[in-house]
Short mmCIF file of C-alpha atoms in Angstrom, two decimals:
data_model
loop_
_atom_site.label_atom_id
_atom_site.label_comp_id
_atom_site.label_asym_id
_atom_site.label_seq_id
_atom_site.Cartn_x
_atom_site.Cartn_y
_atom_site.Cartn_z
CA MET A 1 -37.04 15.24 47.02
CA ALA A 2 -37.61 15.29 43.27
CA LYS A 3 -34.33 17.13 42.67
CA HIS A 4 -32.50 14.61 44.83
CA PHE A 5 -34.07 11.74 42.86
CA LEU A 6 -33.06 13.28 39.49
CA LEU A 7 -29.50 13.82 40.73
CA LEU A 8 -29.21 10.21 41.78
CA ASN A 9 -30.51 9.08 38.37
CA LEU A 10 -28.00 11.33 36.60
CA ILE A 11 -25.15 9.93 38.64
CA ALA A 12 -26.31 6.40 37.86
CA VAL A 13 -26.47 7.11 34.11
CA LEU A 14 -23.03 8.72 34.07
CA SER A 15 -21.58 5.82 36.03
CA PHE A 16 -23.07 3.37 33.55
CA CYS A 17 -22.20 5.06 30.25
CA CYS A 18 -18.86 6.71 30.75
CA VAL A 19 -15.70 4.72 30.01
CA VAL A 20 -12.17 6.08 30.12
CA LEU A 21 -10.00 5.07 27.15
CA ALA A 22 -6.23 5.47 26.93
CA PHE A 23 -3.96 5.19 23.89
CA GLU A 24 -0.20 5.58 23.56
CA PRO A 25 0.68 6.54 19.97
CA SER A 26 4.43 6.73 20.58
CA PRO A 27 6.72 3.66 20.60
CA MET A 28 7.06 2.07 24.01
CA GLN A 29 10.46 0.56 23.18
CA ASP A 30 13.44 1.25 20.89
CA PHE A 31 12.33 -1.22 18.21
CA CYS A 32 10.19 -4.27 17.53
CA VAL A 33 12.16 -6.40 15.08
CA ALA A 34 9.75 -8.77 13.34
CA ASP A 35 9.90 -12.44 14.23
CA PRO A 36 8.50 -14.24 11.16
CA THR A 37 8.78 -17.62 12.90
CA SER A 38 6.48 -16.65 15.76
CA THR A 39 3.08 -18.32 16.00
CA VAL A 40 1.65 -15.41 18.01
CA LYS A 41 -1.16 -13.71 16.04
CA VAL A 42 -1.11 -9.92 16.24
CA ASN A 43 -2.01 -7.01 13.96
CA GLY A 44 1.29 -7.14 12.11
CA LEU A 45 4.27 -9.20 13.23
CA SER A 46 5.29 -10.05 16.76
CA CYS A 47 8.59 -8.84 18.21
CA LYS A 48 11.80 -10.77 18.38
CA ASP A 49 13.54 -10.95 21.76
CA PRO A 50 15.65 -7.73 21.83
CA LYS A 51 18.63 -9.77 23.05
CA SER A 52 18.61 -11.78 19.80
CA VAL A 53 18.47 -8.74 17.49
CA ILE A 54 21.44 -8.39 15.13
CA THR A 55 22.72 -5.73 12.75
CA GLU A 56 21.35 -7.57 9.71
CA ASP A 57 17.81 -7.09 11.03
CA PHE A 58 18.12 -3.42 10.03
CA PHE A 59 19.95 -3.92 6.71
CA PHE A 60 19.08 -4.74 3.10
CA SER A 61 21.24 -4.66 -0.01
CA GLY A 62 19.59 -4.78 -3.42
CA LEU A 63 18.16 -1.41 -4.45
CA GLN A 64 21.34 -0.69 -6.41
CA LEU A 65 20.48 -3.54 -8.77
CA ALA A 66 18.32 -3.02 -11.86
CA GLY A 67 15.18 -5.13 -11.89
CA ASN A 68 14.37 -7.51 -14.73
CA THR A 69 11.75 -5.77 -16.89
CA SER A 70 11.38 -8.61 -19.40
CA ASN A 71 7.72 -9.25 -18.63
CA THR A 72 4.25 -8.36 -19.88
CA PHE A 73 4.23 -4.92 -18.26
CA GLY A 74 7.86 -3.97 -18.84
CA SER A 75 8.46 -3.07 -15.19
CA LYS A 76 9.88 -4.58 -12.01
CA VAL A 77 9.32 -3.55 -8.39
CA THR A 78 12.07 -4.35 -5.88
CA PRO A 79 10.61 -3.85 -2.38
CA ALA A 80 12.43 -3.01 0.84
CA ASN A 81 9.68 -3.49 3.40
CA VAL A 82 9.32 -5.54 6.57
CA ALA A 83 9.59 -8.77 4.58
CA GLN A 84 13.13 -7.80 3.60
CA ILE A 85 14.08 -5.68 6.66
CA GLN A 86 12.62 -7.12 9.84
CA GLY A 87 13.73 -4.03 11.78
CA LEU A 88 11.08 -1.97 9.95
CA ASN A 89 8.34 -3.68 11.94
CA THR A 90 6.00 -1.10 13.59
CA LEU A 91 8.03 1.84 12.20
CA GLY A 92 5.56 2.82 9.46
CA ILE A 93 7.95 3.28 6.55
CA SER A 94 9.37 1.33 3.61
CA LEU A 95 10.97 1.78 0.19
CA ALA A 96 10.79 0.25 -3.27
CA ARG A 97 12.81 0.58 -6.45
CA VAL A 98 10.85 0.49 -9.69
CA ASP A 99 12.52 -0.19 -13.05
CA TYR A 100 10.75 0.47 -16.34
CA ALA A 101 11.61 -0.69 -19.85
CA PRO A 102 10.91 1.85 -22.63
CA TRP A 103 7.13 2.44 -22.54
CA GLY A 104 6.78 -0.05 -19.72
CA ILE A 105 4.05 0.45 -17.13
CA ASN A 106 3.47 -0.17 -13.46
CA PRO A 107 -0.22 -1.00 -13.97
CA PRO A 108 -3.09 0.52 -11.96
CA HIS A 109 -2.98 -0.62 -8.35
CA THR A 110 -3.57 0.57 -4.81
CA HIS A 111 -1.74 0.38 -1.49
CA PRO A 112 -4.44 -0.21 1.15
CA ARG A 113 -2.18 0.76 4.05
CA ALA A 114 0.11 3.49 2.73
CA THR A 115 0.57 6.80 1.03
CA GLU A 116 3.35 6.68 -1.59
CA ILE A 117 5.81 9.37 -2.64
CA VAL A 118 7.84 8.60 -5.75
CA THR A 119 11.07 10.23 -7.00
CA VAL A 120 12.31 9.78 -10.57
CA LEU A 121 16.01 8.89 -10.70
CA GLU A 122 16.32 8.30 -14.45
CA GLY A 123 14.08 8.88 -17.45
CA SER A 124 10.58 10.35 -17.70
CA LEU A 125 7.39 8.93 -16.24
CA GLN A 126 3.73 9.68 -16.77
CA VAL A 127 2.07 9.17 -13.40
CA GLY A 128 -1.49 9.49 -12.24
CA PHE A 129 -4.13 8.57 -9.71
CA VAL A 130 -7.94 8.57 -9.70
CA THR A 131 -10.00 10.14 -6.92
CA SER A 132 -12.86 8.29 -5.24
CA ASN A 133 -16.49 8.13 -6.37
CA PRO A 134 -18.43 9.96 -7.63
CA GLU A 135 -15.89 12.36 -9.17
CA ASN A 136 -13.32 9.74 -10.32
CA ARG A 137 -11.07 12.62 -11.28
CA HIS A 138 -7.86 11.61 -13.08
CA ILE A 139 -4.89 13.60 -11.74
CA THR A 140 -1.83 13.06 -13.94
CA LYS A 141 1.55 14.58 -14.76
CA VAL A 142 4.74 13.78 -16.66
CA LEU A 143 7.74 13.66 -14.34
CA LYS A 144 11.39 14.12 -15.23
CA LYS A 145 14.57 13.22 -13.38
CA GLY A 146 14.45 14.64 -9.86
CA ASP A 147 10.69 15.24 -9.83
CA VAL A 148 8.55 14.00 -6.95
CA PHE A 149 4.87 12.98 -6.90
CA VAL A 150 2.49 11.75 -4.18
CA PHE A 151 -0.16 9.03 -4.42
CA PRO A 152 -2.64 9.35 -1.50
CA ILE A 153 -3.38 6.23 0.52
CA GLY A 154 -5.82 3.77 -1.02
CA LEU A 155 -6.27 5.54 -4.37
CA VAL A 156 -5.76 3.74 -7.68
CA HIS A 157 -2.55 4.92 -9.33
CA TYR A 158 -0.05 3.97 -12.05
CA GLN A 159 3.18 4.93 -13.79
CA ARG A 160 4.31 4.68 -17.41
CA ASN A 161 7.75 5.24 -18.92
CA VAL A 162 7.23 7.78 -21.69
CA GLY A 163 10.84 7.76 -22.90
CA ASN A 164 12.76 5.61 -25.36
CA GLY A 165 15.27 4.58 -22.69
CA ASN A 166 14.98 2.84 -19.35
CA ALA A 167 13.55 4.68 -16.35
CA VAL A 168 14.12 4.23 -12.62
CA ALA A 169 12.18 5.53 -9.62
CA ILE A 170 12.40 5.18 -5.85
CA ALA A 171 9.15 5.06 -3.90
CA ALA A 172 8.76 5.67 -0.17
CA LEU A 173 5.63 4.38 1.55
CA SER A 174 4.10 5.24 4.91
CA SER A 175 3.85 1.66 6.16
CA GLN A 176 6.31 -1.13 6.80
CA ASN A 177 3.78 -3.38 5.07
CA PRO A 178 1.87 -1.21 2.57
CA GLY A 179 0.25 -4.06 0.65
CA VAL A 180 -0.59 -3.90 -3.03
CA ILE A 181 -3.80 -4.66 -4.92
CA SER A 182 -3.31 -4.84 -8.69
CA ILE A 183 -6.69 -3.89 -10.14
CA ALA A 184 -6.69 -6.20 -13.16
CA ASN A 185 -5.34 -9.17 -11.18
CA ALA A 186 -7.85 -8.67 -8.38
CA VAL A 187 -10.86 -8.33 -10.68
CA PHE A 188 -10.03 -10.84 -13.40
CA GLY A 189 -7.64 -13.21 -11.63
CA SER A 190 -9.29 -13.82 -8.26
CA GLU A 191 -9.55 -17.34 -6.82
CA PRO A 192 -12.26 -18.44 -7.04
CA ALA A 193 -13.18 -16.29 -10.02
CA ILE A 194 -15.83 -13.58 -9.85
CA ALA A 195 -18.84 -14.72 -11.87
CA THR A 196 -18.60 -13.75 -15.53
CA ASP A 197 -22.07 -12.22 -15.64
CA ILE A 198 -21.24 -9.94 -12.69
CA LEU A 199 -18.13 -8.59 -14.41
CA ALA A 200 -19.93 -8.32 -17.76
CA LYS A 201 -22.61 -6.17 -16.14
CA ALA A 202 -20.10 -4.11 -14.14
CA PHE A 203 -17.91 -3.34 -17.17
CA GLN A 204 -20.85 -3.24 -19.61
CA VAL A 205 -19.26 -5.68 -22.03
CA ASP A 206 -20.19 -9.07 -23.45
CA ALA A 207 -19.53 -12.11 -21.25
CA THR A 208 -17.15 -13.52 -23.88
CA VAL A 209 -14.92 -10.47 -23.45
CA VAL A 210 -14.81 -11.12 -19.71
CA SER A 211 -13.97 -14.79 -20.23
CA GLN A 212 -11.16 -13.92 -22.63
CA THR A 213 -9.78 -11.38 -20.17
CA GLN A 214 -9.96 -13.81 -17.23
CA SER A 215 -8.01 -16.36 -19.23
CA LYS A 216 -5.01 -14.01 -19.21
CA PHE A 217 -4.73 -13.99 -15.41
#
């Protein structure tokens, strides 16, 4: 009787706690061209009616053009992601061209949704990324034409042109919408601003230094 009672309890517990989950990682259709006009809220962009898809949804022309590097950082990123190519939606890949003036930088930033692999087409670049706490190890290397380097997803990274001429790189990213968080802009240029005393304590500097830095963003 006792054994029968325990068995019934076990069956009841298993019936209560066990849930079957299913997940299909592979695409369930040929493509999901983004429909930027849709009001449907999803994790990403909703799909356009396949019957209305056109060739231009999978096409972008512009990476052959040099970017304007006449700015504070001396660099220009030309993206080719889902905002430019709606056919990239859900496909998990995108590109960007990066142009650098002599000694120009692509300042420290992260891509919250993508790993990046960069190839140098012209010039020489110093590249690097910093590992997570507590090590904060700086991994860096000087790349020449044809060299390739990987920035793992989410880690702070940068590039700097270390030559006297212009440099060009092509970056591939493992998301159609990798996102970018520029560290200086996020910390010192947020809206509304992070309190000066918080940043002064975090960076261990005087509050006037923080205020002067915030005024630049």
